[in-house]
GROMACS .gro file of N, CA and C in nm:
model
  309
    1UNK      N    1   3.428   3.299   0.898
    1UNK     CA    2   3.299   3.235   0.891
    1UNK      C    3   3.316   3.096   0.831
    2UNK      N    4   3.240   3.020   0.901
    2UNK     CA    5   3.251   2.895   0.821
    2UNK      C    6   3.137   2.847   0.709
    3UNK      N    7   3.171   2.709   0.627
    3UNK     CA    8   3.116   2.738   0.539
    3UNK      C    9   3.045   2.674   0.570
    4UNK      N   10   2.883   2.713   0.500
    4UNK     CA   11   2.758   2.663   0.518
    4UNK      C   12   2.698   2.546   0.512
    5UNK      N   13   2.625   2.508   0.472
    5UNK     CA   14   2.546   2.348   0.489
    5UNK      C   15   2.447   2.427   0.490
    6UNK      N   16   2.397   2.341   0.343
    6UNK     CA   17   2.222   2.280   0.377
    6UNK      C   18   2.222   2.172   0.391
    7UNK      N   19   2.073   2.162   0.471
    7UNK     CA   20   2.000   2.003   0.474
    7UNK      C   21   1.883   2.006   0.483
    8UNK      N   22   1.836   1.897   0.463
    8UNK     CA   23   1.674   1.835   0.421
    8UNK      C   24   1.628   1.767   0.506
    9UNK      N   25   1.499   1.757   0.563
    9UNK     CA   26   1.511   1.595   0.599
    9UNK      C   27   1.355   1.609   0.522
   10UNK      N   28   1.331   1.486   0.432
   10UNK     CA   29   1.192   1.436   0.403
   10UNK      C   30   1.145   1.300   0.389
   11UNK      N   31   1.029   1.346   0.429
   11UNK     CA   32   0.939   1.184   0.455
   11UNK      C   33   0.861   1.196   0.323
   12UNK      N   34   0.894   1.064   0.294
   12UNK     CA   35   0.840   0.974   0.163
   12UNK      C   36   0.680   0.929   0.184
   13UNK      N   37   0.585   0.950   0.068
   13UNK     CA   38   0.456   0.897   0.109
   13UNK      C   39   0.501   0.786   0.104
   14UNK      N   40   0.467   0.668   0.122
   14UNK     CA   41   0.470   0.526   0.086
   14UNK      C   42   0.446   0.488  -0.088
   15UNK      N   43   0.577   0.409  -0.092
   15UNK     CA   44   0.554   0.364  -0.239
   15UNK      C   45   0.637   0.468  -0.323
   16UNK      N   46   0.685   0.587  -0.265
   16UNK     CA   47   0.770   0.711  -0.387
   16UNK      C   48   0.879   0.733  -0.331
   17UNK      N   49   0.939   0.621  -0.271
   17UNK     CA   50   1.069   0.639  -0.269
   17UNK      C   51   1.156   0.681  -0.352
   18UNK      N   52   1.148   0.552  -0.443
   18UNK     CA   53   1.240   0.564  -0.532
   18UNK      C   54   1.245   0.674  -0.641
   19UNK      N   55   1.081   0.749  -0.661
   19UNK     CA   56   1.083   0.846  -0.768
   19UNK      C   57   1.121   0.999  -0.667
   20UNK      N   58   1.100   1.021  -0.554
   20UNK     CA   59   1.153   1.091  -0.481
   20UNK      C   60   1.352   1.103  -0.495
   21UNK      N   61   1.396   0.971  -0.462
   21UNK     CA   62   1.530   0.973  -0.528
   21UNK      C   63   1.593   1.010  -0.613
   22UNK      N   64   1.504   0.956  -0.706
   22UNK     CA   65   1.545   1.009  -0.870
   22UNK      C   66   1.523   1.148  -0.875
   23UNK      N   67   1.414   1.194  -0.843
   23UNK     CA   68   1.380   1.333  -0.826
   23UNK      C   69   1.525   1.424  -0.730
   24UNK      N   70   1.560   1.404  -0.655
   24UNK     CA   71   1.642   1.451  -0.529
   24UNK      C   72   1.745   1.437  -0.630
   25UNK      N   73   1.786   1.384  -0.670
   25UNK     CA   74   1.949   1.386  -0.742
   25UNK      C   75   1.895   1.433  -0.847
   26UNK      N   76   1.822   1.424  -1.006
   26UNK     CA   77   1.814   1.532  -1.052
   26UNK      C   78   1.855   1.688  -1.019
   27UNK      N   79   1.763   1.742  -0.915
   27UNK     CA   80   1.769   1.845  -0.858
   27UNK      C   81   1.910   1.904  -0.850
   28UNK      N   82   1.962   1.792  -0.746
   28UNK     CA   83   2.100   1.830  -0.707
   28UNK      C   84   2.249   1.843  -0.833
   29UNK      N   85   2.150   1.744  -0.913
   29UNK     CA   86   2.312   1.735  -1.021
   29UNK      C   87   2.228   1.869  -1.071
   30UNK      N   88   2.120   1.926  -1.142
   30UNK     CA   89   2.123   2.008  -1.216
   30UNK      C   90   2.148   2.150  -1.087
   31UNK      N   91   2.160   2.187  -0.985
   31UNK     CA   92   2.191   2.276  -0.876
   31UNK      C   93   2.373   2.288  -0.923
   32UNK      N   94   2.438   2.147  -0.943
   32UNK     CA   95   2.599   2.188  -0.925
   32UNK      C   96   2.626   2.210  -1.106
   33UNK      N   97   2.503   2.206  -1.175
   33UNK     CA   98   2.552   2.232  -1.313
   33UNK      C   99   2.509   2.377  -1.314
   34UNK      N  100   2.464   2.468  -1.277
   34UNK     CA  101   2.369   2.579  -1.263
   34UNK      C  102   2.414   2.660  -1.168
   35UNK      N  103   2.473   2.679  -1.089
   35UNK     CA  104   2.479   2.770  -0.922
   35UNK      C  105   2.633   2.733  -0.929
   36UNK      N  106   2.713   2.860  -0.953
   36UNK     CA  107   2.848   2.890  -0.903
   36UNK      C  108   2.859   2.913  -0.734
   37UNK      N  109   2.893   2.765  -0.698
   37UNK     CA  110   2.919   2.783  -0.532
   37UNK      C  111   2.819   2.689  -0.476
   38UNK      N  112   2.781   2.552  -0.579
   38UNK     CA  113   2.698   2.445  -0.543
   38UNK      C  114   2.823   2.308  -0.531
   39UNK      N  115   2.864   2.278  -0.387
   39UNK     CA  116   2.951   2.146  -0.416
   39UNK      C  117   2.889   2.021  -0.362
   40UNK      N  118   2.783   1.973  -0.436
   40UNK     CA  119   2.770   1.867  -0.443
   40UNK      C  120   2.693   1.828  -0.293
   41UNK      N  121   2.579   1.742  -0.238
   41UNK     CA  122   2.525   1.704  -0.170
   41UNK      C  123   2.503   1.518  -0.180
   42UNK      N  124   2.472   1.468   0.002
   42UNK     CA  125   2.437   1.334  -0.012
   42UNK      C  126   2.356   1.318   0.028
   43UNK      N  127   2.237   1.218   0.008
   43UNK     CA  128   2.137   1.182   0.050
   43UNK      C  129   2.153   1.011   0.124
   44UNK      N  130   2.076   1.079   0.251
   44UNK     CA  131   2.113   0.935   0.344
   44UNK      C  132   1.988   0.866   0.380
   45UNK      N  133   1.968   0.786   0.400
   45UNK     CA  134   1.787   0.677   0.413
   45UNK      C  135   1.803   0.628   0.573
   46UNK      N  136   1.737   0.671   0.641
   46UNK     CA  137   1.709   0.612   0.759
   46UNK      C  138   1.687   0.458   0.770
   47UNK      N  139   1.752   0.367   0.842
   47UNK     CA  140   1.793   0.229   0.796
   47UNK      C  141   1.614   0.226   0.917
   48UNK      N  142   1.603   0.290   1.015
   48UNK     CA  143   1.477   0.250   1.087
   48UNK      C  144   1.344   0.240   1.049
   49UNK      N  145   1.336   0.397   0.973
   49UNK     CA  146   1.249   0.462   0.894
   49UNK      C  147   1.314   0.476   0.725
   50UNK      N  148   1.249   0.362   0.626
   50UNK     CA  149   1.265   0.393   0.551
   50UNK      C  150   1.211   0.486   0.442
   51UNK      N  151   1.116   0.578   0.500
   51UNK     CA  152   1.102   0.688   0.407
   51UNK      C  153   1.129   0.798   0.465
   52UNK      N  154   1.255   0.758   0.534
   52UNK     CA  155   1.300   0.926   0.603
   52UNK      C  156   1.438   0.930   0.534
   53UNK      N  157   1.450   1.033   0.453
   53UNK     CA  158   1.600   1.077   0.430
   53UNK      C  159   1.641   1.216   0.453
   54UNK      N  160   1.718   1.217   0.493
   54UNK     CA  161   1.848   1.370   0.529
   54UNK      C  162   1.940   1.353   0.444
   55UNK      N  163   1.913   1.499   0.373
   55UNK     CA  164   2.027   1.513   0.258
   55UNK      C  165   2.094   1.674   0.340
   56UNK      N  166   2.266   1.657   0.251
   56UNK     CA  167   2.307   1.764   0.341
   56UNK      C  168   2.405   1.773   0.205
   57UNK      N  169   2.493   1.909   0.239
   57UNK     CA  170   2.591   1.937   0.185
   57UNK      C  171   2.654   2.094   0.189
   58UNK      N  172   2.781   2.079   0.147
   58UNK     CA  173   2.844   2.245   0.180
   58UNK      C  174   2.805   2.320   0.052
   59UNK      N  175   2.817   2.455   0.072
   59UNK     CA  176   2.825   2.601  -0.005
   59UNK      C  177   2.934   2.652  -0.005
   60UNK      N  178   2.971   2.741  -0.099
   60UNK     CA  179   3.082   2.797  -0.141
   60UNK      C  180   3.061   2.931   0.012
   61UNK      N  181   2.932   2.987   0.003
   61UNK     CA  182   2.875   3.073   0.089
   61UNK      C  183   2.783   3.075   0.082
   62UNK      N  184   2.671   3.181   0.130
   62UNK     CA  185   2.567   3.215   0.191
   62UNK      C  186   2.530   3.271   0.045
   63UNK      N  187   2.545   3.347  -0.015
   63UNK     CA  188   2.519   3.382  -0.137
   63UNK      C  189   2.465   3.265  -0.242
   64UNK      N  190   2.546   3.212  -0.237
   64UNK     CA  191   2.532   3.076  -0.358
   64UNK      C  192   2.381   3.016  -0.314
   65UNK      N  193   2.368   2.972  -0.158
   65UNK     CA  194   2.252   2.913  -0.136
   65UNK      C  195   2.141   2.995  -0.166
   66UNK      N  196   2.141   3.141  -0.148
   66UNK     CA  197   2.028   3.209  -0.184
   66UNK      C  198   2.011   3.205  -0.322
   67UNK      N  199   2.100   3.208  -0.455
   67UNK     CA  200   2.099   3.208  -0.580
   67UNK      C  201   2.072   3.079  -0.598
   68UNK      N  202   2.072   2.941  -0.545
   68UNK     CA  203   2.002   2.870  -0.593
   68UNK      C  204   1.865   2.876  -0.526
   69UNK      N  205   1.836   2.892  -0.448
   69UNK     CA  206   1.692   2.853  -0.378
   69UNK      C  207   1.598   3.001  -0.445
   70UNK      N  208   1.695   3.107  -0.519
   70UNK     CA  209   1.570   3.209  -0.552
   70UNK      C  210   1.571   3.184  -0.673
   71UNK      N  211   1.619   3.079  -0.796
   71UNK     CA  212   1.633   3.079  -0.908
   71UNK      C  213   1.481   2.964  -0.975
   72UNK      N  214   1.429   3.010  -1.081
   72UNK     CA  215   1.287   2.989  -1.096
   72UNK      C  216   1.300   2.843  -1.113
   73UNK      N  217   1.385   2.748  -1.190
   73UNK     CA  218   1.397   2.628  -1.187
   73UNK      C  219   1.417   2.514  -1.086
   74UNK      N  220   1.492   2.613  -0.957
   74UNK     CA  221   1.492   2.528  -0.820
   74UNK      C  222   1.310   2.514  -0.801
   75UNK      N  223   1.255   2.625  -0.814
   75UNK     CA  224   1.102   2.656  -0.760
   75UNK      C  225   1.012   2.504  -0.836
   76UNK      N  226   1.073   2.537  -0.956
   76UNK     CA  227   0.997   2.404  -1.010
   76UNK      C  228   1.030   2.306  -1.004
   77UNK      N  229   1.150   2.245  -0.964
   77UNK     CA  230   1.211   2.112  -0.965
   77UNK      C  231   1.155   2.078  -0.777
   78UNK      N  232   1.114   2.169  -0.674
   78UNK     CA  233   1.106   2.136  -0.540
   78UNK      C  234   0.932   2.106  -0.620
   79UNK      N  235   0.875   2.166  -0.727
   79UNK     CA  236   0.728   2.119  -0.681
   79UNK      C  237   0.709   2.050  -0.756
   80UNK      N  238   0.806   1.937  -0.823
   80UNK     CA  239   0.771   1.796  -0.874
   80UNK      C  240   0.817   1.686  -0.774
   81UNK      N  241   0.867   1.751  -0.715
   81UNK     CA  242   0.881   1.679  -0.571
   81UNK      C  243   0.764   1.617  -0.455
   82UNK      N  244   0.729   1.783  -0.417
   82UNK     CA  245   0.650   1.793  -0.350
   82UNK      C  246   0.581   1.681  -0.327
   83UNK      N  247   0.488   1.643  -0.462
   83UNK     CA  248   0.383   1.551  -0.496
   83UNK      C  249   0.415   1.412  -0.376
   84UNK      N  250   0.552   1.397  -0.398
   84UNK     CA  251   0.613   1.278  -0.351
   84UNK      C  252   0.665   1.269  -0.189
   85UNK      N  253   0.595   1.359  -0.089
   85UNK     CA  254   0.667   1.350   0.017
   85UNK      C  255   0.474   1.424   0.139
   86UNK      N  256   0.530   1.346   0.252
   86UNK     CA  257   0.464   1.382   0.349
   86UNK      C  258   0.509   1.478   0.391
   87UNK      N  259   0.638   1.521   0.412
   87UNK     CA  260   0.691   1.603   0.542
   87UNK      C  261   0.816   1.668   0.435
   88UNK      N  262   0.864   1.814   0.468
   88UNK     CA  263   0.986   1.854   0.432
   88UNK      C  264   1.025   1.976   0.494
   89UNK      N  265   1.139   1.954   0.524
   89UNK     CA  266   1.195   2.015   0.614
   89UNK      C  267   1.338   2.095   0.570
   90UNK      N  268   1.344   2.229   0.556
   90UNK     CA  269   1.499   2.239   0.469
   90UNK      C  270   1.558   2.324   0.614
   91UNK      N  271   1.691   2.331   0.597
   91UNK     CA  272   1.825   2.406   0.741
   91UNK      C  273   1.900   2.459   0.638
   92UNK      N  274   1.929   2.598   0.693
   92UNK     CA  275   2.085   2.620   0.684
   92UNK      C  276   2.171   2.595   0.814
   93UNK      N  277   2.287   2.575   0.794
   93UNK     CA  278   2.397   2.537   0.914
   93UNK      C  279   2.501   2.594   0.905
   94UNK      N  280   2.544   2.590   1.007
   94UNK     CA  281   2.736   2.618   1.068
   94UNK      C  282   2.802   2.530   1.101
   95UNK      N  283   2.901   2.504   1.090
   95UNK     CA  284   2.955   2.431   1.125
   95UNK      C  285   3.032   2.500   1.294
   96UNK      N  286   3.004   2.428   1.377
   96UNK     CA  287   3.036   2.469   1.495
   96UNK      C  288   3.153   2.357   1.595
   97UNK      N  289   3.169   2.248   1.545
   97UNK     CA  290   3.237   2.167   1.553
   97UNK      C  291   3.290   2.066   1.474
   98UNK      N  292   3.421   2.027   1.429
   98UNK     CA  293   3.459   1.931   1.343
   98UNK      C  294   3.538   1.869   1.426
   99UNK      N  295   3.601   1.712   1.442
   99UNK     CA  296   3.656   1.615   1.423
   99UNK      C  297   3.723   1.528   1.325
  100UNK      N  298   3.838   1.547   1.290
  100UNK     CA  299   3.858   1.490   1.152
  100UNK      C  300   3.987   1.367   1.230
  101UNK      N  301   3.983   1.246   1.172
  101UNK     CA  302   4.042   1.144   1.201
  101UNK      C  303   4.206   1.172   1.105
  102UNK      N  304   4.294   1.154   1.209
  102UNK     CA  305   4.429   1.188   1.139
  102UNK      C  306   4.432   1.083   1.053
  103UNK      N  307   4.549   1.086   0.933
  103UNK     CA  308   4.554   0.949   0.879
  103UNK      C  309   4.682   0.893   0.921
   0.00000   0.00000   0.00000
């Protein structure tokens, strides 16, 4: 099995970008201080749409993602968020194809 991926994609009201950001990495640094089998996620800004970002990143497994997303502090750290977004959207994934550039 391969290993998992989550991702996000959310739209920013206008004007909360940046506390949306701050908010989003909070989250995530306190997820890899907290959750055995959290490695780390990036958040990317749509250069077209700037209040669209897709954040992604791997899992140790399938387990880990459920222990963070059922743990009571994820619950509260997504609804200081909330406040700050039109649209949100969360995935789990597979990886079903890779390409890796030789060096």
């Amino acid at each position: 099995m391969s290993v998992p991926y989550m991702s996000g994609e959310w739209i920013a009201k206008p004007g909360s970008e940046d506390a949306f950001i701050a908010a989003w990495h909070a989250m995530v640094e306190w997820g890899n201080a907290t959750i055995d089998g959290a490695a780390g996620a990036v958040l990317t800004r749509d250069r077209a749409e700037p209040r669209r970002f897709v954040s992604f990143g791997p899992w140790r497994d399938d387990a880990a993602i459920e222990a963070f997303r059922a743990h009571p502090e994820f619950r509260e750290r997504v609804e200081r968020i909330m406040p700050l977004l039109e649209r949100f959207t969360v995935y789990t994934l597979d990886v079903v194809a890779e390409v890796v550039r030789p060096d």
